[in-house]
Short mmCIF file of C-alpha atoms and ligand atoms in Angstrom, two decimals:
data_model
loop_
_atom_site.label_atom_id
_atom_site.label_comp_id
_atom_site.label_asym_id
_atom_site.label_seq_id
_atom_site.Cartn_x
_atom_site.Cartn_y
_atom_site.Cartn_z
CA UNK Z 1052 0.11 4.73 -28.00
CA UNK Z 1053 -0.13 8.61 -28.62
CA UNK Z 1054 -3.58 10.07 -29.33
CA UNK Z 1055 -4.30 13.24 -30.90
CA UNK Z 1056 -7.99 14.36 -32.14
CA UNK Z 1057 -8.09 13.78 -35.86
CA UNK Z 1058 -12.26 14.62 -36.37
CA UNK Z 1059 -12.99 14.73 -39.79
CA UNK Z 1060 -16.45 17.31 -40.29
CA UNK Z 1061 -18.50 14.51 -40.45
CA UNK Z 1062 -17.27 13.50 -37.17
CA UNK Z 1063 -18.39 16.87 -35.58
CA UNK Z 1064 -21.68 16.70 -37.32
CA UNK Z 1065 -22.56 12.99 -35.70
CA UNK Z 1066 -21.43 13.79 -32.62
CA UNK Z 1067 -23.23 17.13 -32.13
CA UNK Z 1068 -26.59 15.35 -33.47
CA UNK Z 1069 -25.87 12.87 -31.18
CA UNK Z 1070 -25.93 15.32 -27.97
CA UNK Z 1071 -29.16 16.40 -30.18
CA UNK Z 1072 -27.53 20.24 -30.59
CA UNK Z 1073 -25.87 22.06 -33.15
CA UNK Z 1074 -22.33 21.79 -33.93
CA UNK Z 1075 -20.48 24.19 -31.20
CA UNK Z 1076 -17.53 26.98 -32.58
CA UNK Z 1077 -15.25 24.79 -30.25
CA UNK Z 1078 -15.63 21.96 -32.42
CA UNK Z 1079 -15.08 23.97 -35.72
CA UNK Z 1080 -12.09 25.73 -34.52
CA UNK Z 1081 -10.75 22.18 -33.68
CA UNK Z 1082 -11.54 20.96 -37.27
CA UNK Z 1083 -8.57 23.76 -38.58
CA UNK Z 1084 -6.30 22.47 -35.55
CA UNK Z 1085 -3.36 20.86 -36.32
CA UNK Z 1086 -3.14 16.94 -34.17
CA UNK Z 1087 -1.03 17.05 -31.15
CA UNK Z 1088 -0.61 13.91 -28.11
CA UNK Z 1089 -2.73 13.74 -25.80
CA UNK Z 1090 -0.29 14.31 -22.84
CA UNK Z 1091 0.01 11.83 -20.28
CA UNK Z 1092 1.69 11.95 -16.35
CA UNK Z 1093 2.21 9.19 -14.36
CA UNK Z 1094 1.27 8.14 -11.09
CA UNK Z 1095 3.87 8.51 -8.58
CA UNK Z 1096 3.17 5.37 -6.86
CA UNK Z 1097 3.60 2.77 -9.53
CA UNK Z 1098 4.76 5.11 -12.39
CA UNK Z 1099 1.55 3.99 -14.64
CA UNK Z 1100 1.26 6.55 -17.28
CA UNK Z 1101 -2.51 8.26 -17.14
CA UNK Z 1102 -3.88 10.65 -20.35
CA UNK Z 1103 -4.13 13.67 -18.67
CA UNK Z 1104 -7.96 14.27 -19.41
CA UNK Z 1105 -10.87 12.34 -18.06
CA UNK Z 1106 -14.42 12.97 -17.43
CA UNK Z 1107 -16.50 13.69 -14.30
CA UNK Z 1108 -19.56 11.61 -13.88
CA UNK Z 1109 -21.56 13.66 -11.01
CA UNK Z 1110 -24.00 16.42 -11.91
CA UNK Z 1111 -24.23 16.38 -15.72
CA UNK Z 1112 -24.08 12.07 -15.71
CA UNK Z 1113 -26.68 11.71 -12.63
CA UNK Z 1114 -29.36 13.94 -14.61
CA UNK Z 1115 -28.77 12.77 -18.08
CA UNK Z 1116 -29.14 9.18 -16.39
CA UNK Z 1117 -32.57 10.06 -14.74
CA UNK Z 1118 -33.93 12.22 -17.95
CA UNK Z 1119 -33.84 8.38 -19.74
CA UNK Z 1120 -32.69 9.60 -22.36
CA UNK Z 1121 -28.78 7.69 -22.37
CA UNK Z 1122 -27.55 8.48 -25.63
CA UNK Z 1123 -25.60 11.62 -25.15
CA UNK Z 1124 -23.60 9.49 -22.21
CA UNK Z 1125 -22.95 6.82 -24.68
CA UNK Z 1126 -21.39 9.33 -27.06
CA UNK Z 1127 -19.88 10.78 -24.07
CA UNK Z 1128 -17.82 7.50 -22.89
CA UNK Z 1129 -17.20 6.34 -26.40
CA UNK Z 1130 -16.04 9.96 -27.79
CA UNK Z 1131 -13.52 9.84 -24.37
CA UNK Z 1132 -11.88 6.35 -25.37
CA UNK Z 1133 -11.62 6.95 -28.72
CA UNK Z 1134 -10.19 9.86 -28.43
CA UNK Z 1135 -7.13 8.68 -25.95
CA UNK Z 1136 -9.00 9.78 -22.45
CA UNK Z 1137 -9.68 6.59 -19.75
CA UNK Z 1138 -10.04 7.95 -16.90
CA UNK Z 1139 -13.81 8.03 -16.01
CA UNK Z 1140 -14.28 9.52 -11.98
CA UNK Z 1141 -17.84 8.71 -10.29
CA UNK Z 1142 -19.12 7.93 -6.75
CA UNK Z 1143 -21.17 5.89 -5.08
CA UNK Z 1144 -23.23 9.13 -3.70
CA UNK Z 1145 -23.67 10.19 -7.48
CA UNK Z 1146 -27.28 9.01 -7.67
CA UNK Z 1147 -27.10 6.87 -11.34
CA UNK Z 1148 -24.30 7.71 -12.44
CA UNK Z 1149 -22.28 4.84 -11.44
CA UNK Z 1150 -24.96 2.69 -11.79
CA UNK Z 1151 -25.40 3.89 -15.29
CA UNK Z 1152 -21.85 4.31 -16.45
CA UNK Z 1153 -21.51 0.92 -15.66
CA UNK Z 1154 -24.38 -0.72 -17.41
CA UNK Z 1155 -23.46 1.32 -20.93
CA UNK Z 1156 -19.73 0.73 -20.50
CA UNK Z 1157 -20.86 -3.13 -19.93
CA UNK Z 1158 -23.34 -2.81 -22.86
CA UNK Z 1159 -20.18 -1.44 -25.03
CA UNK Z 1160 -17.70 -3.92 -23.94
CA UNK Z 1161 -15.55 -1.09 -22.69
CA UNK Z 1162 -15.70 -1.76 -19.08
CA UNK Z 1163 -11.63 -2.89 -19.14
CA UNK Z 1164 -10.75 0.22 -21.15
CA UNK Z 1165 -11.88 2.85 -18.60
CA UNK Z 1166 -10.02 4.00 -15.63
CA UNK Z 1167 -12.23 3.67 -12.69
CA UNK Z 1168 -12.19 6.52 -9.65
CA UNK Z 1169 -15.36 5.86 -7.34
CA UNK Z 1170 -15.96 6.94 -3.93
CA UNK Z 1171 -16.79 5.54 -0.47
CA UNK Z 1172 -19.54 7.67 0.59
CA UNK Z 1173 -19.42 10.09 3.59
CA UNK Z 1174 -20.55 8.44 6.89
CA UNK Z 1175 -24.06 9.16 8.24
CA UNK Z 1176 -25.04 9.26 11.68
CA UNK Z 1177 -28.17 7.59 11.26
CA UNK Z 1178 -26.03 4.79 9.68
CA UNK Z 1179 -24.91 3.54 13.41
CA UNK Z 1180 -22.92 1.16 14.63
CA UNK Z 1181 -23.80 -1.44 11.85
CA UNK Z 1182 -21.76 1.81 9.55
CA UNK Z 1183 -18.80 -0.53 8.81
CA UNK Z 1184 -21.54 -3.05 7.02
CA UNK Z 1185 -22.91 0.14 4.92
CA UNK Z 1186 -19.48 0.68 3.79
CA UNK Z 1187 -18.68 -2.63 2.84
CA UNK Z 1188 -22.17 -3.10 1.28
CA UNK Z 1189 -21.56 -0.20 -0.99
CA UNK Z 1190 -18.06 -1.14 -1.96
CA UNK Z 1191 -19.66 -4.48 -3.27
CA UNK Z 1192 -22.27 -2.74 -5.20
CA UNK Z 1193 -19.79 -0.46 -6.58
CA UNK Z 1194 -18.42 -4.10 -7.89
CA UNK Z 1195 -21.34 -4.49 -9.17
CA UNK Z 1196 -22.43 -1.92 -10.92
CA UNK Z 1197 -19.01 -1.17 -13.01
CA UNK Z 1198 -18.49 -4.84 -13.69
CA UNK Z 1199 -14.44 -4.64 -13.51
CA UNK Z 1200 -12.08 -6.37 -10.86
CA UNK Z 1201 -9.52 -4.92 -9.52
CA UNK Z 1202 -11.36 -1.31 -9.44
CA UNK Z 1203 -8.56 1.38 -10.55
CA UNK Z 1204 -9.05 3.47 -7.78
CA UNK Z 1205 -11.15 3.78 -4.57
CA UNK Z 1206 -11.31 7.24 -2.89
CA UNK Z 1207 -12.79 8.07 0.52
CA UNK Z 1208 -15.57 10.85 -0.24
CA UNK Z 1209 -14.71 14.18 0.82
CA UNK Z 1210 -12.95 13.12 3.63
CA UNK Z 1211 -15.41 10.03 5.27
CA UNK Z 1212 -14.52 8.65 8.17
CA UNK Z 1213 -10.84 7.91 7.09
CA UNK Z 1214 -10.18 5.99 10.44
CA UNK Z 1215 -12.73 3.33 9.77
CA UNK Z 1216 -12.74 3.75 5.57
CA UNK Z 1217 -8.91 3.86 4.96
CA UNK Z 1218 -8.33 0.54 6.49
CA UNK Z 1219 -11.13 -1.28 4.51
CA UNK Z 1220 -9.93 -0.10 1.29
CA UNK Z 1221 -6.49 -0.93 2.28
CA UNK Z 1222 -7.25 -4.37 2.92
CA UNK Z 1223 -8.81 -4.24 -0.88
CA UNK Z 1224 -5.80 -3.29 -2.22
CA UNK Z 1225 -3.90 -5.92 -0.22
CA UNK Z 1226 -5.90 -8.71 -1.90
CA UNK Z 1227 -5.97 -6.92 -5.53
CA UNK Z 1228 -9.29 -5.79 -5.90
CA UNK Z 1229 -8.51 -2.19 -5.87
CA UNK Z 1230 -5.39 -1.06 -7.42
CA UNK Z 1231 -5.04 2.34 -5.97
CA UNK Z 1232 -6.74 4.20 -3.15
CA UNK Z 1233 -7.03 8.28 -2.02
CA UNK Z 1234 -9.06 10.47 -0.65
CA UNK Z 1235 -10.91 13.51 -2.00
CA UNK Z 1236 -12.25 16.51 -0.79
CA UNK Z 1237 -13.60 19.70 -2.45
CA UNK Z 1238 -13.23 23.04 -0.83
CA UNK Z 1239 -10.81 24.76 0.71
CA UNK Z 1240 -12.61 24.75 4.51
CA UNK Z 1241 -11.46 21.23 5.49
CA UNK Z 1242 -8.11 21.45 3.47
CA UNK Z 1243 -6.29 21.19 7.02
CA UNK Z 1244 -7.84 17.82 7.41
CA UNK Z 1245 -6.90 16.72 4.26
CA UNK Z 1246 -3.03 17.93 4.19
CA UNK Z 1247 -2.90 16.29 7.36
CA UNK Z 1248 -4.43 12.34 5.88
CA UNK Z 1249 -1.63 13.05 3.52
CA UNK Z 1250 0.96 13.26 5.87
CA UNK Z 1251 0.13 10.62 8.08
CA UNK Z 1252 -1.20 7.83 5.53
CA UNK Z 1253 -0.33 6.10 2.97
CA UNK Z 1254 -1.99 7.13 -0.65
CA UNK Z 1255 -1.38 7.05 -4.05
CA UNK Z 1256 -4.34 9.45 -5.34
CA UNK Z 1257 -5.87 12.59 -3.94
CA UNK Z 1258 -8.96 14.76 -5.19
CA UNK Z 1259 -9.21 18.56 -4.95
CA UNK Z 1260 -10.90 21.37 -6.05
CA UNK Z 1261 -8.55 23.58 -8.57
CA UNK Z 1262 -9.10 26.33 -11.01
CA UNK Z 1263 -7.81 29.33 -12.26
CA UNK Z 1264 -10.15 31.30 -9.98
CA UNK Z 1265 -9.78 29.32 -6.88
CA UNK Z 1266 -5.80 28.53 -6.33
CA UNK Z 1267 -6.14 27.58 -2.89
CA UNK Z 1268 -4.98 23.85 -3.51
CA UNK Z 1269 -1.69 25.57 -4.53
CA UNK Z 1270 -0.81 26.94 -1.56
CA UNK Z 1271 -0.15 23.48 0.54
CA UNK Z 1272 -1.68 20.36 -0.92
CA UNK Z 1273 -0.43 20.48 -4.46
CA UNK Z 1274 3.55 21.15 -3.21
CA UNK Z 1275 2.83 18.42 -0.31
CA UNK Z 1276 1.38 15.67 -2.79
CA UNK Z 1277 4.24 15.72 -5.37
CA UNK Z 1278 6.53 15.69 -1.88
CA UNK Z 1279 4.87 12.72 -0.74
CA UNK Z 1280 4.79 10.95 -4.64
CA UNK Z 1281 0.71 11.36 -4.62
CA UNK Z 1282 -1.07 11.75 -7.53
CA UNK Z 1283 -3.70 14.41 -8.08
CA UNK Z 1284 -7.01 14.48 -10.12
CA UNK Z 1285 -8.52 17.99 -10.21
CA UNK Z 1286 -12.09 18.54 -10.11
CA UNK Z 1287 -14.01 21.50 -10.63
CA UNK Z 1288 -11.96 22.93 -13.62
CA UNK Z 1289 -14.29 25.54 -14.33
CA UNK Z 1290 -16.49 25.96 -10.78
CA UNK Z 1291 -19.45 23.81 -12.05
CA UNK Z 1292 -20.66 26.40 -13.92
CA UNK Z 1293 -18.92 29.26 -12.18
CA UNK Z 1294 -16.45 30.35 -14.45
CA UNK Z 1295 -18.43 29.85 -17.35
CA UNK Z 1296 -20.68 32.79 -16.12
CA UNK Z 1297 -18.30 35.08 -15.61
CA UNK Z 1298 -16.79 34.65 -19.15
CA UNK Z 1299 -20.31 34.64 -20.48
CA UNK Z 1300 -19.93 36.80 -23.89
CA UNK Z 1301 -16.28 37.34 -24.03
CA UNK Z 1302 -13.63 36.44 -26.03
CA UNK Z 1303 -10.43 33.88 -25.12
CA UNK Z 1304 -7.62 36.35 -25.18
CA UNK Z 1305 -5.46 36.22 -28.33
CA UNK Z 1306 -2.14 35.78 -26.33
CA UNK Z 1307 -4.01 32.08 -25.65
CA UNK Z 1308 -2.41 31.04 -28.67
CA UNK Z 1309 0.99 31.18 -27.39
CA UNK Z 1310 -0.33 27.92 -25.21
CA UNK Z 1311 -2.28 26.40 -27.73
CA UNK Z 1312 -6.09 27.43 -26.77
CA UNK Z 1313 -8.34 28.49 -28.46
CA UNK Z 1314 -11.49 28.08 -26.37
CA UNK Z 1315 -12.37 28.71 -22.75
CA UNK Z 1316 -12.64 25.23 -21.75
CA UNK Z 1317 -9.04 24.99 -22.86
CA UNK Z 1318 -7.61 28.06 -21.23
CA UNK Z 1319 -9.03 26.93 -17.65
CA UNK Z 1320 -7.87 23.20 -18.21
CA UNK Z 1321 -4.47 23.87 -19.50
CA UNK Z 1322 -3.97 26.71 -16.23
CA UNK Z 1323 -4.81 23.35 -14.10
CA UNK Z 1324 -2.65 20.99 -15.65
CA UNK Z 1325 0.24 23.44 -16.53
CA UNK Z 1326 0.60 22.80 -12.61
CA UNK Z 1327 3.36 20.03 -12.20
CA UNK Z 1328 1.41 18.14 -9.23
CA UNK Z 1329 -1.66 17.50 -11.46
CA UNK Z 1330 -2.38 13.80 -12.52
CA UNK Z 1331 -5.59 14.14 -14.51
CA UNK Z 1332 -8.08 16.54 -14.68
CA UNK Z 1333 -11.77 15.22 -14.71
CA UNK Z 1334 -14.28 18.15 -16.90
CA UNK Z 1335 -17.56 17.24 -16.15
CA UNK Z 1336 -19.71 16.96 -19.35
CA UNK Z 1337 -23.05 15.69 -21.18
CA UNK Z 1338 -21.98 16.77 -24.66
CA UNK Z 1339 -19.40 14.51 -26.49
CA UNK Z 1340 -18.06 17.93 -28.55
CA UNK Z 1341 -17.41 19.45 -25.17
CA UNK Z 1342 -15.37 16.02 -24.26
CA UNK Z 1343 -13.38 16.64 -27.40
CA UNK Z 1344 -12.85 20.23 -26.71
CA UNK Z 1345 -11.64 19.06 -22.80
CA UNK Z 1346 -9.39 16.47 -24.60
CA UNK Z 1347 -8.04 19.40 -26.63
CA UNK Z 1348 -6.81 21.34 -23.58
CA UNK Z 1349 -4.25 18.07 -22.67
CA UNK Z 1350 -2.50 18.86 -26.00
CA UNK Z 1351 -0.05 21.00 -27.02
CA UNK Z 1352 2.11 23.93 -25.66
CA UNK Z 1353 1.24 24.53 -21.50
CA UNK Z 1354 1.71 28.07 -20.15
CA UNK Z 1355 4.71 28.66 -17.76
CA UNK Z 1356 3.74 30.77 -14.59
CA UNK Z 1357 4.30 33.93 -15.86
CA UNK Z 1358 1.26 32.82 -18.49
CA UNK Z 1359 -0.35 31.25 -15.79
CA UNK Z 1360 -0.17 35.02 -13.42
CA UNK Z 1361 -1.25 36.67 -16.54
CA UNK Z 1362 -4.46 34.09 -16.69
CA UNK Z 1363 -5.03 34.50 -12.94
CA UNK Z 1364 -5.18 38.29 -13.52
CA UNK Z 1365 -7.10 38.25 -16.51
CA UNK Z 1366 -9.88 36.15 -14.73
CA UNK Z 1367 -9.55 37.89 -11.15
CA UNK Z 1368 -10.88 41.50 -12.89
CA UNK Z 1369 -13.88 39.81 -14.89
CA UNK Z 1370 -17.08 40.54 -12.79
CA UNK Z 1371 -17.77 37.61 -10.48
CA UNK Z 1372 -19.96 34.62 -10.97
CA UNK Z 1373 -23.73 35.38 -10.00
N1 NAP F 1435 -15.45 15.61 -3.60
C1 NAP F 1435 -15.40 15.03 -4.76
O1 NAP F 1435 -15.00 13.88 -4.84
C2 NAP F 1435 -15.80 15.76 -6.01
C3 NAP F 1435 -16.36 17.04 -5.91
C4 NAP F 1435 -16.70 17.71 -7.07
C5 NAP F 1435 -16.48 17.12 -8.31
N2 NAP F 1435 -15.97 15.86 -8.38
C6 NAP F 1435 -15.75 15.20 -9.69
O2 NAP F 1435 -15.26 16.17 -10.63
C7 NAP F 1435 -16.12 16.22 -11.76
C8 NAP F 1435 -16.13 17.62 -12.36
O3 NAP F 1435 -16.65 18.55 -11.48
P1 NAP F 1435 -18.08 19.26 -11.68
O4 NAP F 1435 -19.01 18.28 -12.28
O5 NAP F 1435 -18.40 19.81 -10.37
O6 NAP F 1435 -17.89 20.47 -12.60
P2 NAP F 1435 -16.97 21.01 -13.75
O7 NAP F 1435 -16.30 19.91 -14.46
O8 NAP F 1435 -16.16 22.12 -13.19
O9 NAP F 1435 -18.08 21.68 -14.74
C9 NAP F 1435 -18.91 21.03 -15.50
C10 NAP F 1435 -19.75 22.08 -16.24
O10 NAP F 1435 -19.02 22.61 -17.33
C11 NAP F 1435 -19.72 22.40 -18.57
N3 NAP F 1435 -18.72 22.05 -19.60
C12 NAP F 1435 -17.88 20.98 -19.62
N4 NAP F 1435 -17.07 21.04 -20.68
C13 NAP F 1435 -17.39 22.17 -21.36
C14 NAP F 1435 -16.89 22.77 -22.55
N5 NAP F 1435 -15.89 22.25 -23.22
N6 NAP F 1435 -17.47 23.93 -22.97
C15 NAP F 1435 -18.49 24.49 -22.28
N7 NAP F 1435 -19.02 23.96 -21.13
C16 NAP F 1435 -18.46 22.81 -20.68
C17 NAP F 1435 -20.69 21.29 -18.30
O11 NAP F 1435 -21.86 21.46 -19.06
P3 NAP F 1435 -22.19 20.58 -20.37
O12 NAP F 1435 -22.80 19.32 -19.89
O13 NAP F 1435 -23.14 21.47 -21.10
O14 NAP F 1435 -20.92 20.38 -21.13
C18 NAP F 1435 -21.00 21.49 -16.80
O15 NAP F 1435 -22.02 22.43 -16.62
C19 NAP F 1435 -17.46 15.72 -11.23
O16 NAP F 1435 -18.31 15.26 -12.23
C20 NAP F 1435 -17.00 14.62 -10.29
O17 NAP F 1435 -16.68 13.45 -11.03
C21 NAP F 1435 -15.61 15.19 -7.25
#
């Protein structure tokens, strides 16, 4: 099925007073946009198409879950699926967001819809030598919490302890209660590590740390994982909030048009995914017009890598982040 954002004005206006703020320029500049598909890649593994954008559950998700206050992350996962995004990444370290992404997208009936990524967590030292039990604990409560067998993908957090980890979410996969696993990691001090789980196991999904000011993935792991047939999701599109600071006040260059943005949030996702290793790309975000602007930046014209230099440059002389 092909997707494009087709928001009519009083679309915008119930989604913005949804997140409870006023109705972004992003969002109006979409309004005059003409519909494009939502691109999709596929997983090199089983050659499953994904939409190209997801959603990040960690920071923004976690808080909004604890502030009680769950509306905006309704709007959030509903404005994602309706628009043509499934692919929903969380962790079992993300304090409640998995717990509560599970219970709305049980509440909503859209538990099957969304593409699961969750995490094993990091191992512990105080955990001991009962760690194995932890592990398997939280994978069950992972079950548990997002109410959908097999889970779409089950990643070893930044790294874990892949030589006890990998092997247990192997075996899931074996019997069909995970359909894909990786491993993530997010910066570039262990990406030695990392390159080398890739060489020596067998994975169908990594997670890295990629945006238009912080290229390292490029150098290695994103050449390496379409070698090996892995797929990619990208976090950290914009730094957290990094980039967005050191845009604060300017304008997105008019040459952004040749590629089809028109915001910021589109001119750092469509440098990420303009790279022919990326899977998906998961924006974090607790405003469902800031999900539709993501979903923007998978449609359209890409820039080749003479646009993408041109980005890198443009970004590299703005002041940096504070
Ligand atoms: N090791 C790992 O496995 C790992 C590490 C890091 C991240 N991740 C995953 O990747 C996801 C994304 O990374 P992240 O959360 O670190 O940060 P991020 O996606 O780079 O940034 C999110 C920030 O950008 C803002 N934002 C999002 N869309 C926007 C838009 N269209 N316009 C303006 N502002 C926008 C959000 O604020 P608003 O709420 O105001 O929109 C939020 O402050 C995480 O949630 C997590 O799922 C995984």
């Amino acid at each position: 099925m092909v997707y494009s954002i087709m928001l009519t004005r009083r679309d915008c206006f119930k989604y913005a007073a949804t997140a409870g703020a006023a109705i972004s320029l992003p969002v109006q500049r979409l309004l005059g946009q003409v519909s494009a598909p939502l691109i999709t890649r596929k997983i090199p593994s089983s050659g499953e198409d994904l939409p190209v954008i997801g959603l990040g559950g960690a920071a923004t998700f976690g808080s909004l879950a604890q502030s009680g206050n769950l509306s905006p992350l309704r709007a959030v996962l509903t404005t994602l699926l309706d628009n043509g995004g499934t692919v929903f990444d969380t962790a079992a370290a993300y304090g409640a967001s998995e717990v509560i992404a599970g219970r709305l997208a049980q509440e909503l009936g859209v538990e099957a819809q969304l593409f699961w990524s969750t995490k094993v967590n990091s191992a512990k030292p105080e955990w001991g030598p009962s760690y194995p039990d932890v592990t398997r604990q939280q994978i069950q409560d992972s079950f548990d919490r997002i109410g959908k067998s097999p889970i779409d993908l089950m990643q070893i957090h930044n790294l874990g302890d892949i030589k006890t980890q990998l092997p247990m979410i192997q075996e899931l996969k074996e019997e069909g209660r995970v359909r894909y696993i990786g491993i993530t990691y997010d910066t570039p001090d262990r990406h030695d590590e990392l390159i080398q789980a890739m060489r020596d196991e067998t994975l169908d999904f990594i997670g890295i740390d990629y945006a238009v000011d912080n290229t390292a993935a490029a150098e290695t792991i994103l050449p390496l994982a379409q070698d090996q047939g892995i797929a990619v999701i990208i976090y950290q599109p914009f730094g957290r909030t990094r980039l967005w600071s050191r845009v604060a006040g300017r304008q997105v260059p008019e040459w952004a048009q040749e590629f089809d943005a028109t915001t910021w949030a589109q001119f750092f996702i469509k440098y990420v995914i303009a790279h022919p290793a990326v899977t998906v790309v998961t924006p974090a975000t607790s405003k469902p017009a800031n999900v539709i602007d993501n979903l923007a930046g998978g449609m359209g014209r890409l820039p080749d890598e003479p646009m993408r230099h041109r980005m890198e440059e443009l970004v590299a002389a703005l002041p940096s982040a504070r």
